[in-house]
Coordinates of C-alpha atoms in Angstrom, one line a residue:
Chain L
X1 CA 89.1 114.0 90.4
X2 CA 89.9 115.8 93.4
X3 CA 88.3 113.2 95.7
X4 CA 90.2 110.4 94.8
X5 CA 93.9 112.8 94.6
X6 CA 92.7 113.0 98.5
X7 CA 92.0 109.6 98.9
X8 CA 95.5 109.1 97.4
X9 CA 97.5 111.4 99.8
X10 CA 95.8 109.6 102.8
X11 CA 97.7 106.4 101.4
X12 CA 100.8 106.6 102.0
X13 CA 101.6 104.8 104.4
X14 CA 99.8 101.8 102.9
X15 CA 101.5 102.3 99.4
X16 CA 104.9 102.0 101.7
X17 CA 104.0 98.9 102.7
X18 CA 103.3 97.5 99.7
X19 CA 106.5 98.7 98.0
X20 CA 108.3 96.6 101.1
X21 CA 106.5 93.6 100.4
X22 CA 107.3 93.8 96.6
X23 CA 110.8 94.7 97.6
X24 CA 110.7 91.7 100.3
X25 CA 109.4 89.7 97.5
X26 CA 112.4 90.4 94.9
X27 CA 114.8 90.1 98.2
X28 CA 113.1 86.7 98.4
X29 CA 114.8 84.9 95.3
X30 CA 118.1 85.9 95.8
X31 CA 120.1 83.5 95.4
X32 CA 123.0 84.4 98.2
X33 CA 120.8 83.6 101.5
X34 CA 122.8 86.6 103.0
X35 CA 120.5 88.4 101.0
X36 CA 117.3 86.8 101.7
X37 CA 117.6 87.2 105.5
X38 CA 117.6 90.8 104.5
X39 CA 113.5 90.1 104.4
X40 CA 112.6 90.8 108.0
X41 CA 114.4 93.7 108.0
X42 CA 113.0 95.4 104.5
X43 CA 109.8 94.6 106.5
X44 CA 110.8 96.3 109.7
X45 CA 111.8 99.6 107.6
X46 CA 108.2 99.4 105.9
X47 CA 106.8 99.3 109.2
X48 CA 108.6 102.8 110.6
X49 CA 108.0 104.4 106.6
X50 CA 104.5 103.6 107.5
X51 CA 104.9 104.8 110.8
X52 CA 106.1 108.3 110.0
X53 CA 104.1 108.8 107.5
X54 CA 100.6 108.6 109.5
X55 CA 102.7 110.5 112.5
X56 CA 103.0 112.6 109.5
X57 CA 99.5 112.7 108.1
X58 CA 98.2 113.5 111.9
X59 CA 100.6 116.7 111.9
X60 CA 98.8 117.4 109.5
X61 CA 95.4 117.3 110.6
X62 CA 97.0 119.8 113.4
X63 CA 96.9 116.6 115.9
X64 CA 94.0 114.6 115.5
X65 CA 93.7 111.6 115.3
X66 CA 90.5 109.2 113.4
X67 CA 90.4 106.1 113.0
X68 CA 92.4 105.9 110.0
X69 CA 95.6 107.1 111.7
X70 CA 94.6 105.2 114.4
X71 CA 94.1 102.4 113.4
X72 CA 97.5 102.5 110.9
X73 CA 99.9 103.5 114.4
X74 CA 98.6 100.2 116.0
X75 CA 99.7 98.4 113.1
X76 CA 102.8 99.9 112.5
X77 CA 103.0 99.4 116.6
X78 CA 101.7 95.2 116.8
X79 CA 103.1 94.7 113.3
X80 CA 106.8 95.6 114.4
X81 CA 106.3 93.2 117.7
X82 CA 105.0 90.4 115.6
X83 CA 107.8 90.7 112.5
X84 CA 110.8 91.2 115.4
X85 CA 109.0 88.0 116.4
X86 CA 108.4 86.1 113.6
X87 CA 112.1 87.4 112.7
X88 CA 114.0 85.4 114.8
X89 CA 111.7 82.6 115.7
X90 CA 110.8 80.4 112.4
X91 CA 115.5 79.8 112.5
X92 CA 114.3 77.1 115.8
X93 CA 112.0 75.3 114.7
X94 CA 113.4 72.1 112.8
X95 CA 116.6 72.2 113.5
X96 CA 116.8 69.0 112.0
X97 CA 118.5 70.3 108.7
X98 CA 115.5 68.8 107.1
X99 CA 114.0 71.1 104.4
X100 CA 112.0 73.7 105.7
X101 CA 110.2 76.0 103.4
X102 CA 109.4 78.6 106.3
X103 CA 113.2 79.6 105.8
X104 CA 114.0 78.8 102.0
X105 CA 110.3 81.0 101.6
X106 CA 111.2 83.9 103.7
X107 CA 111.0 86.6 100.8
X108 CA 107.0 85.5 100.1
X109 CA 106.2 84.7 104.0
X110 CA 107.1 88.2 104.7
X111 CA 105.7 89.8 101.8
X112 CA 102.4 88.0 102.8
X113 CA 103.1 89.4 106.1
X114 CA 103.3 93.1 105.0
X115 CA 99.9 92.6 102.3
X116 CA 97.9 91.6 105.2
X117 CA 99.3 93.7 107.2
X118 CA 98.3 96.9 104.4
X119 CA 95.0 95.1 104.7
X120 CA 94.2 96.5 108.4
X121 CA 95.3 99.7 107.6
X122 CA 92.9 99.7 104.5
X123 CA 89.6 98.4 107.0
X124 CA 90.2 101.7 108.7
X125 CA 90.6 103.8 106.4
X126 CA 87.6 102.2 104.6
X127 CA 84.7 104.3 103.4
X128 CA 82.6 102.4 101.2
X129 CA 81.5 99.1 100.8
X130 CA 83.6 98.2 98.1
X131 CA 87.1 99.2 99.5
X132 CA 86.1 97.4 103.1
X133 CA 85.3 94.0 100.7
X134 CA 88.7 94.1 99.2
X135 CA 90.3 95.8 102.1
X136 CA 89.1 92.2 104.4
X137 CA 89.9 90.0 101.6
X138 CA 93.7 91.6 101.1
X139 CA 93.7 90.4 104.9
X140 CA 92.8 87.1 104.7
X141 CA 94.2 85.8 101.6
X142 CA 97.7 86.9 102.4
X143 CA 96.8 84.2 106.2
X144 CA 95.6 81.4 104.1
X145 CA 99.3 81.1 102.8
X146 CA 101.1 81.6 105.9
X147 CA 100.2 79.2 107.8
X148 CA 100.6 76.6 105.2
X149 CA 103.4 77.7 104.2
X150 CA 104.8 78.2 107.9
X151 CA 105.6 74.3 108.5
X152 CA 105.7 71.5 106.8
X153 CA 103.7 69.3 108.5
X154 CA 100.7 68.3 107.6
X155 CA 99.1 70.2 110.8
X156 CA 100.2 73.2 109.1
X157 CA 98.2 72.2 105.8
X158 CA 95.1 71.2 107.6
X159 CA 94.6 74.0 108.9
X160 CA 95.3 76.0 106.2
X161 CA 92.5 74.6 104.2
X162 CA 90.5 74.7 107.2
X163 CA 91.2 78.2 107.4
X164 CA 91.0 79.0 103.8
X165 CA 87.4 77.0 103.3
X166 CA 85.7 78.7 106.2
X167 CA 87.3 81.9 105.3
X168 CA 85.7 81.7 101.7
X169 CA 82.5 80.7 102.8
X170 CA 82.7 84.3 105.6
X171 CA 83.7 86.5 102.2
X172 CA 80.9 84.9 100.6
X173 CA 78.4 85.7 103.5
X174 CA 79.1 89.5 104.5
X175 CA 80.3 90.0 100.5
X176 CA 75.9 89.2 100.6
X177 CA 75.4 91.3 103.9
X178 CA 77.2 94.3 101.8
X179 CA 75.0 93.6 98.3
X180 CA 72.2 93.9 100.5
X181 CA 73.2 97.1 102.2
X182 CA 73.5 98.3 98.8
X183 CA 70.2 97.4 97.5
X184 CA 68.2 99.0 100.6
X185 CA 70.4 102.3 100.4
X186 CA 71.3 101.8 96.7
X187 CA 74.6 103.6 97.8
X188 CA 78.0 101.8 98.3
X189 CA 79.9 105.3 99.8
X190 CA 79.7 105.2 103.3
X191 CA 78.8 108.8 103.6
X192 CA 76.4 108.1 101.0
X193 CA 74.6 105.6 102.9
X194 CA 74.5 107.5 106.0
X195 CA 72.4 110.1 104.4
X196 CA 70.0 107.6 103.0
X197 CA 69.4 106.0 106.3
X198 CA 68.4 108.9 107.9
X199 CA 66.2 110.0 104.8
X200 CA 64.6 106.2 105.0
X201 CA 65.4 105.0 108.9
X202 CA 66.1 101.2 109.1
X203 CA 64.6 99.1 106.8
X204 CA 64.2 95.5 106.3
X205 CA 66.2 94.7 104.4
X206 CA 69.4 97.2 105.6
X207 CA 69.2 95.2 108.7
X208 CA 69.3 91.5 106.5
X209 CA 72.0 93.2 105.2
X210 CA 73.7 93.8 108.9
X211 CA 72.9 90.9 110.1
X212 CA 74.9 88.9 107.0
X213 CA 77.5 91.2 107.1
X214 CA 77.8 90.9 111.3
X215 CA 78.1 87.5 111.0
X216 CA 80.6 86.9 108.1
X217 CA 82.9 89.6 110.0
X218 CA 82.6 87.3 113.4
X219 CA 84.4 84.9 111.7
X220 CA 87.4 87.4 111.3
X221 CA 87.4 87.9 114.6
X222 CA 86.2 84.4 116.1
X223 CA 82.8 85.0 117.4
X224 CA 79.5 82.8 118.5
X225 CA 78.5 81.0 114.8
X226 CA 81.6 81.4 113.0
X227 CA 83.7 80.7 116.2
X228 CA 84.9 76.7 116.0
X229 CA 87.6 76.9 113.6
X230 CA 89.9 79.0 116.2
X231 CA 91.5 76.1 118.1
X232 CA 92.5 73.9 115.7
X233 CA 94.0 76.4 113.1
X234 CA 95.9 78.4 115.6
X235 CA 97.3 74.6 117.0
X236 CA 98.4 73.5 113.3
X237 CA 99.9 76.7 112.6
X238 CA 103.5 77.9 113.5
X239 CA 103.3 79.3 117.1
X240 CA 104.3 83.3 115.3
X241 CA 101.8 82.6 112.7
X242 CA 99.6 82.0 115.5
X243 CA 99.6 85.0 117.6
X244 CA 99.5 87.2 113.8
X245 CA 96.3 85.1 113.2
X246 CA 95.5 85.9 116.7
X247 CA 95.7 90.1 115.9
X248 CA 95.5 90.8 112.4
X249 CA 92.2 89.6 111.2
X250 CA 90.1 90.3 114.7
X251 CA 91.6 93.7 114.2
X252 CA 90.9 93.8 110.8
X253 CA 87.3 92.7 111.8
X254 CA 86.1 94.9 114.6
X255 CA 88.0 97.8 112.7
X256 CA 85.2 97.0 109.8
X257 CA 82.1 96.0 112.7
X258 CA 83.3 99.5 114.1
X259 CA 83.1 101.3 110.7
X260 CA 79.6 99.5 109.3
X261 CA 77.9 100.2 112.9
X262 CA 78.1 103.5 112.7
X263 CA 76.6 103.2 109.1
X264 CA 72.8 103.2 111.4
X265 CA 73.8 104.8 114.9
X266 CA 75.0 107.8 112.8
X267 CA 72.5 107.7 110.8
X268 CA 69.5 107.0 112.6
X269 CA 69.1 109.8 116.0
X270 CA 66.7 109.9 118.1
X271 CA 65.7 111.5 121.3
X272 CA 66.0 109.3 124.2
X273 CA 63.1 109.8 125.8
X274 CA 64.2 109.2 129.7
X275 CA 67.2 111.3 129.4
X276 CA 66.0 114.1 126.6
X277 CA 69.8 113.9 124.8
X278 CA 70.4 113.4 121.6
X279 CA 71.0 109.9 121.2
X280 CA 71.9 107.4 118.2
X281 CA 71.1 103.8 119.2
X282 CA 71.9 100.4 117.8
X283 CA 68.4 99.0 115.7
X284 CA 67.3 96.7 118.5
X285 CA 67.6 94.1 116.1
X286 CA 71.0 94.4 115.6
X287 CA 71.2 95.1 119.2
X288 CA 70.2 91.8 120.1
X289 CA 71.8 90.1 117.5
X290 CA 75.1 91.2 118.9
X291 CA 73.9 90.8 122.7
X292 CA 72.8 87.2 122.2
X293 CA 76.5 86.9 120.2
X294 CA 78.6 88.1 122.5
X295 CA 77.7 86.4 125.8
X296 CA 77.9 82.6 123.7
X297 CA 81.2 83.5 122.5
X298 CA 82.6 84.7 125.7
X299 CA 81.1 81.4 127.3
X300 CA 81.4 78.8 125.0
X301 CA 85.0 80.5 124.2
X302 CA 85.8 79.9 128.3
X303 CA 84.1 76.7 128.8
X304 CA 85.6 75.1 126.0
X305 CA 89.0 76.6 127.4
X306 CA 88.9 75.4 130.3
X307 CA 88.5 71.6 129.1
X308 CA 91.7 72.0 126.5
X309 CA 95.5 70.7 128.2
X310 CA 96.8 72.1 124.6
X311 CA 98.6 76.3 125.0
X312 CA 97.6 77.0 122.1
X313 CA 94.3 76.0 121.6
X314 CA 93.3 77.5 125.1
X315 CA 95.2 80.7 124.1
X316 CA 92.8 80.1 121.2
X317 CA 89.4 79.4 123.1
X318 CA 90.8 82.8 125.2
X319 CA 90.6 84.6 122.5
X320 CA 87.5 84.0 120.9
X321 CA 86.6 84.7 124.2
X322 CA 87.7 88.7 124.5
X323 CA 86.2 88.5 121.3
X324 CA 82.8 88.3 123.3
X325 CA 84.0 91.3 125.0
X326 CA 84.9 92.8 122.6
X327 CA 81.5 92.4 121.7
X328 CA 80.1 94.0 124.5
X329 CA 82.2 97.4 124.1
X330 CA 80.4 97.4 120.1
X331 CA 76.4 97.4 122.0
X332 CA 78.3 100.3 124.0
X333 CA 79.0 102.4 121.0
X334 CA 76.4 105.2 120.4
X335 CA 78.7 107.5 117.6
X336 CA 79.3 108.7 120.8
X337 CA 78.0 111.4 120.9
X338 CA 79.2 114.0 123.6
X339 CA 81.0 111.0 125.5
X340 CA 84.2 111.0 127.4
X341 CA 86.3 107.7 126.5
X342 CA 84.4 105.4 128.9
X343 CA 81.4 106.1 127.6
X344 CA 82.6 105.1 124.0
X345 CA 82.3 101.6 122.7
X346 CA 83.7 101.7 119.8
X347 CA 86.9 103.6 121.3
X348 CA 86.8 100.9 124.4
X349 CA 87.1 98.1 121.4
X350 CA 90.4 99.7 119.9
X351 CA 91.8 100.5 123.2
X352 CA 91.1 96.8 123.7
X353 CA 92.3 95.2 120.7
X354 CA 96.0 97.2 121.6
X355 CA 95.9 95.4 125.2
X356 CA 94.6 92.1 124.1
X357 CA 97.5 92.4 121.2
X358 CA 100.3 92.8 124.0
X359 CA 99.3 90.3 126.6
X360 CA 98.7 87.7 123.7
X361 CA 101.8 88.3 121.8
X362 CA 103.9 88.0 125.2
X363 CA 102.5 84.7 126.3
X364 CA 102.9 83.3 122.8
X365 CA 106.4 84.2 122.7
X366 CA 107.7 82.5 125.7
X367 CA 105.3 79.4 124.0
X368 CA 107.7 79.5 121.4
X369 CA 111.0 79.8 122.9
X370 CA 109.7 76.3 123.8
X371 CA 110.7 72.9 122.1
X372 CA 110.5 68.7 122.5
X373 CA 112.2 66.9 120.3
X374 CA 113.0 69.8 117.3
X375 CA 109.4 70.4 116.9
X376 CA 107.3 73.2 119.0
X377 CA 106.2 72.4 122.6
X378 CA 103.0 72.6 123.4
X379 CA 101.4 71.1 125.9
X380 CA 100.6 72.2 129.2
X381 CA 103.5 70.4 131.0
X382 CA 105.7 71.5 128.3
X383 CA 106.0 74.4 131.0
X384 CA 106.2 72.7 134.3
X385 CA 108.7 73.9 136.5
X386 CA 109.3 76.7 133.8
X387 CA 109.4 79.1 136.6
X388 CA 112.9 76.7 138.2
X389 CA 114.6 76.7 134.4
X390 CA 113.6 80.0 133.0
X391 CA 112.4 82.7 135.5
X392 CA 112.8 85.1 133.3
X393 CA 110.5 83.7 130.0
X394 CA 108.2 82.3 132.9
X395 CA 107.4 85.8 135.1
X396 CA 106.7 87.0 131.2
X397 CA 104.1 84.3 131.5
X398 CA 102.3 85.7 134.5
X399 CA 102.7 89.1 133.8
X400 CA 100.5 88.3 130.2
X401 CA 98.6 85.5 131.4
X402 CA 97.4 88.3 133.9
X403 CA 96.5 91.2 131.8
X404 CA 94.2 88.6 129.3
X405 CA 92.6 88.0 133.3
X406 CA 92.4 92.2 133.4
X407 CA 94.1 91.9 136.7
X408 CA 94.3 96.0 138.0
X409 CA 97.5 97.2 137.4
X410 CA 97.4 95.5 134.0
X411 CA 96.6 96.9 130.5
X412 CA 93.6 93.9 130.6
X413 CA 92.1 95.6 133.5
X414 CA 91.8 98.9 132.3
X415 CA 90.9 98.2 128.5
X416 CA 87.9 96.0 130.3
X417 CA 86.6 98.8 132.7
X418 CA 86.7 100.8 129.2
X419 CA 84.4 98.1 127.4
X420 CA 81.6 97.1 130.3
X421 CA 81.5 100.8 131.6
X422 CA 80.2 102.2 128.2
X423 CA 77.6 98.6 128.3
X424 CA 76.4 99.6 130.7
X425 CA 76.2 103.5 129.8
X426 CA 74.1 102.1 127.1
X427 CA 72.2 100.0 128.7
X428 CA 73.5 96.6 128.9
X429 CA 73.6 95.3 132.4
X430 CA 72.5 92.1 132.3
X431 CA 75.2 91.6 129.2
X432 CA 78.0 93.2 131.7
X433 CA 77.4 90.7 134.4
X434 CA 77.6 88.2 132.2
X435 CA 81.0 89.2 131.0
X436 CA 82.6 89.4 134.5
X437 CA 80.7 86.0 135.4
X438 CA 83.1 85.2 133.0
X439 CA 85.9 86.7 132.9
X440 CA 86.6 85.3 136.5
X441 CA 86.0 81.6 134.4
X442 CA 88.6 82.4 132.0
X443 CA 90.9 82.9 135.4
X444 CA 90.6 79.4 135.8
X445 CA 92.6 78.4 132.3
X446 CA 95.1 81.3 132.6
X447 CA 95.9 80.7 136.5
X448 CA 96.6 77.4 134.9
X449 CA 99.5 78.1 132.9
X450 CA 100.5 80.2 135.6
X451 CA 100.4 76.9 138.2
X452 CA 101.8 74.9 135.6
X453 CA 105.1 77.3 135.5
X454 CA 105.8 78.6 139.2
X455 CA 104.5 74.9 140.9
X456 CA 104.7 72.6 137.7
X457 CA 107.3 69.5 138.8
X458 CA 110.3 70.8 136.9
X459 CA 110.0 68.2 133.7
X460 CA 111.8 67.3 131.1
X461 CA 109.5 67.2 128.6
X462 CA 110.5 70.9 126.8
X463 CA 114.1 72.0 126.1
X464 CA 113.9 75.7 125.8
X465 CA 115.4 77.2 122.8
X466 CA 115.9 80.3 123.0
X467 CA 117.2 80.8 119.5
X468 CA 117.9 84.7 119.0
X469 CA 118.3 87.1 120.9
X470 CA 114.9 89.1 120.0
X471 CA 112.8 87.0 121.7
X472 CA 113.2 88.3 125.6
X473 CA 113.7 92.0 124.7
X474 CA 110.8 91.4 122.8
X475 CA 108.2 89.6 124.8
X476 CA 109.6 91.8 127.9
X477 CA 108.9 94.7 126.1
X478 CA 105.9 94.4 125.5
X479 CA 104.5 93.0 129.0
X480 CA 106.0 96.5 130.2
X481 CA 104.7 98.2 127.9
X482 CA 101.4 96.7 129.1
X483 CA 102.5 97.2 132.7
X484 CA 103.2 100.9 131.8
X485 CA 100.0 101.4 129.6
X486 CA 97.8 100.0 132.2
X487 CA 99.5 102.5 135.8
X488 CA 97.1 105.0 133.6
X489 CA 98.9 107.9 132.0
X490 CA 100.0 105.9 129.0
X491 CA 96.7 103.9 129.6
X492 CA 94.4 106.8 129.6
X493 CA 95.9 109.1 126.4
X494 CA 95.8 105.7 124.7
X495 CA 92.1 105.7 125.2
X496 CA 91.5 109.7 124.7
X497 CA 93.0 109.5 121.4
X498 CA 91.1 106.0 120.3
X499 CA 87.6 107.9 121.6
X500 CA 89.0 110.8 120.0
X501 CA 89.6 108.8 116.7
X502 CA 86.0 107.3 116.9
X503 CA 84.4 111.1 117.4
X504 CA 86.0 113.5 115.5
X505 CA 86.1 111.8 112.3
X506 CA 82.8 111.7 110.5
X507 CA 80.2 112.3 113.0
X508 CA 76.8 114.3 112.3
X509 CA 79.4 116.3 110.0
X510 CA 77.1 114.0 107.3
X511 CA 74.1 113.3 108.5
X512 CA 71.2 116.0 107.5
X513 CA 71.2 118.8 110.3
X514 CA 67.8 119.7 109.0
X515 CA 66.7 116.9 110.5
X516 CA 68.4 117.2 113.7
X517 CA 66.6 120.7 114.4
X518 CA 63.4 119.4 113.8
X519 CA 63.8 116.1 116.0
X520 CA 65.4 119.2 118.7
X521 CA 62.7 121.0 118.5
X522 CA 60.5 118.4 118.9
X523 CA 61.5 116.8 122.2
X524 CA 59.3 114.9 124.5
X525 CA 56.9 113.5 121.4
X526 CA 60.3 111.3 120.0
X527 CA 58.4 110.5 116.6
X528 CA 58.7 107.9 115.7
X529 CA 57.3 108.3 112.7
X530 CA 59.8 110.2 110.9
X531 CA 61.7 107.2 110.9
Chain J
X1 CA 43.9 87.2 88.9
X2 CA 47.3 86.7 87.1
X3 CA 50.1 89.2 86.6
X4 CA 51.7 88.1 83.8
X5 CA 55.4 88.0 83.0
X6 CA 56.5 89.1 80.1
X7 CA 59.0 91.8 82.7
X8 CA 61.3 90.3 85.3
X9 CA 61.4 92.3 88.3
X10 CA 64.1 92.8 90.5
X11 CA 62.3 89.7 92.9
X12 CA 62.9 87.1 90.4
X13 CA 67.0 88.3 89.9
X14 CA 66.7 88.5 93.3
X15 CA 65.4 85.1 94.3
X16 CA 67.8 83.5 91.8
X17 CA 70.7 84.7 93.6
X18 CA 69.8 83.4 97.0
X19 CA 68.2 80.3 95.3
X20 CA 72.3 80.1 94.3
X21 CA 74.0 81.4 97.4
X22 CA 71.7 78.8 99.1
X23 CA 72.5 76.3 97.2
X24 CA 76.6 76.8 97.4
X25 CA 76.1 76.6 101.5
X26 CA 74.2 73.5 101.4
X27 CA 76.5 71.9 98.2
X28 CA 80.1 72.8 100.8
X29 CA 78.2 71.4 104.0
X30 CA 77.5 68.1 102.7
X31 CA 80.6 67.1 100.1
X32 CA 83.5 66.1 100.9
X33 CA 85.3 66.2 97.7
X34 CA 87.7 69.6 98.3
X35 CA 86.9 71.1 94.8
X36 CA 83.5 70.1 94.5
X37 CA 83.2 72.4 98.4
X38 CA 85.5 75.3 96.8
X39 CA 83.3 75.1 93.8
X40 CA 80.5 75.7 96.1
X41 CA 81.8 78.6 97.8
X42 CA 82.9 79.8 94.0
X43 CA 78.4 79.5 93.2
X44 CA 77.9 81.6 96.7
X45 CA 80.0 84.7 95.2
X46 CA 78.4 84.4 91.5
X47 CA 75.1 84.4 93.8
X48 CA 75.5 87.5 95.0
X49 CA 77.1 88.8 91.8
X50 CA 74.2 88.0 90.8
X51 CA 72.3 90.7 93.5
X52 CA 74.1 93.3 93.7
X53 CA 74.0 93.1 89.1
X54 CA 69.7 93.5 89.8
X55 CA 70.0 95.9 92.9
X56 CA 72.6 98.0 90.1
X57 CA 69.7 97.9 87.7
X58 CA 66.9 98.8 89.7
X59 CA 69.2 101.7 91.5
X60 CA 70.2 102.4 88.1
X61 CA 73.8 102.8 89.2
X62 CA 76.8 101.2 88.0
X63 CA 78.5 101.2 91.3
X64 CA 76.7 97.7 92.2
X65 CA 78.0 96.6 88.7
X66 CA 81.6 97.9 89.9
X67 CA 81.3 95.9 92.4
X68 CA 80.5 92.2 90.9
X69 CA 83.8 93.5 88.9
X70 CA 85.7 93.6 92.4
X71 CA 84.3 90.6 93.2
X72 CA 85.3 88.5 90.8
X73 CA 88.5 89.5 91.0
X74 CA 88.4 87.9 94.5
X75 CA 86.8 84.7 93.3
X76 CA 90.3 84.5 90.8
X77 CA 92.7 84.8 93.6
X78 CA 90.9 82.7 96.0
X79 CA 90.3 80.3 92.1
X80 CA 94.3 80.4 92.0
X81 CA 94.8 80.3 95.5
X82 CA 92.5 77.6 97.1
X83 CA 93.5 75.3 93.4
X84 CA 97.3 75.7 94.9
X85 CA 96.7 74.8 98.3
X86 CA 94.6 71.8 97.0
X87 CA 96.9 70.6 95.4
X88 CA 99.4 70.9 98.0
X89 CA 97.8 68.7 100.1
X90 CA 96.8 66.0 97.3
X91 CA 100.9 65.7 97.2
X92 CA 100.9 64.8 100.6
X93 CA 97.4 62.3 100.7
X94 CA 96.7 61.5 97.7
X95 CA 93.0 61.9 98.0
X96 CA 90.5 64.7 98.1
X97 CA 88.8 63.7 100.4
X98 CA 87.6 66.6 103.5
X99 CA 87.7 63.7 106.0
X100 CA 91.4 63.2 105.7
X101 CA 91.9 65.9 106.8
X102 CA 90.7 66.0 110.1
X103 CA 93.5 65.2 112.3
X104 CA 92.5 67.7 115.4
X105 CA 89.7 68.0 117.2
X106 CA 88.6 69.2 120.5

């Protein structure tokens, strides 16, 4: 009873979002178009209220960030940028006066937007397998609808149905994984699972469960065995929805992976035979799975990205490869024992999610300003000569591409330093070399986009449609923030926050303290029989 | 030598669940009809549900069975969504063949 009340009191931001979503549904049914157009403002208000409530939660916890509050704040911030982007761009698409569902169905569209973001927030605070499953489904079910109703084209329907079917299979796979974790431990509550693992060690059934969960959630983050849909889905959806897809399911996926992996790292505490320090590594089998997934994901993403001519497909493959980099960070997570921000892989992943979202959002914002014959122009040559036609847009594209490549002044660079640094500390130097080589490969296709903007012949293949006064400020804000963060101070404090969010929350308190003491008393042996 | 099968063990239920899951997966990969593909994903969910109930009985707690209720709810939501999408797609191309929806690739 008390636990339920405590838990409910932490869900203020989510409730605000749900109320906002329901209001959007009602407003979307109004017969006057003026009132229907209020839906985006309602979304923005819901996000602001949710952000304030999150801030209050942090103040209540005397300024200590947890993973839940960090994710909520991140979702509110990036969601705000996304809604500015979405609310204005749909008017520009299909100006032919044709029936345009994205205008008629605005209420539903924005309600689904809020539902999906609520799902991500819930993933951040999940402390139960049932909860995590429901949160992941709440994140993904609305996205299927958003893709299909965003555009009235065959491509949108095609990408919607592909995404839906593969999503359903992936959901079944990770649900099977959750079932096995439950089977191995007899619990669904994370704290109880941790205690059970501290007693029984990592059993084969638990490992199998984790493997299935990782592979299934790999769909959400577009990682190796489940990556192939990304390009088709990103191409078919309308550009603002694509930007949404590149951020939201990926965030939900990585946050859930951090939560799941911390079950084993925090339950599985051993003494490092070399340094005599207390560490809690990933089980070897899980570590090698993540190693292979990370290497294949980034390599496939980058190599296939080289062959594309459609900018949306290039960005789709780039998003696959970024998932690969973030998987490297997951390998570096050691439950953050006594570590700084650079040694904490989970914090690095959270930080990189922000960095990646900003760069990606700006690139998609520029892309959505380009049209050809009333449809989106997404081929590479549509960008050519953009610098001569509109220097501002070209500059934004340049900065966002540089940030995605990971060049020093940008936030993308800082993010990669944290990711790769934490992996090196955990002894995955080989994988980091693969990742660095991959970053170099990725520079080729990002620079192709940039060179098309700056050195391409001025073509009339596409026209620039600045449908709204918001798109430009939005994109510049995103890039401005990206540079600012990259400059050091901002990036550093964000990383410190992320570090705090992933260490202070649950570490060790739930783990059997006696077991740790026992381990500490028998140092050099590091008896494997205990596990 | 032979153990009597008068008491069903956990393994039997788990194997049943696994068979349902794998059959669903195979069906999803091989079938081309959108509705049958969807039914296959539902079968995967049911396989998982059987395993959950079996584990729940094995551990003598109700958590697993509670989980199944939630899984069924999600499966129902997915069914509603799937049928809506299939109707939408059928109106566009008048076929349920998934091959008709493969214009994008590369």
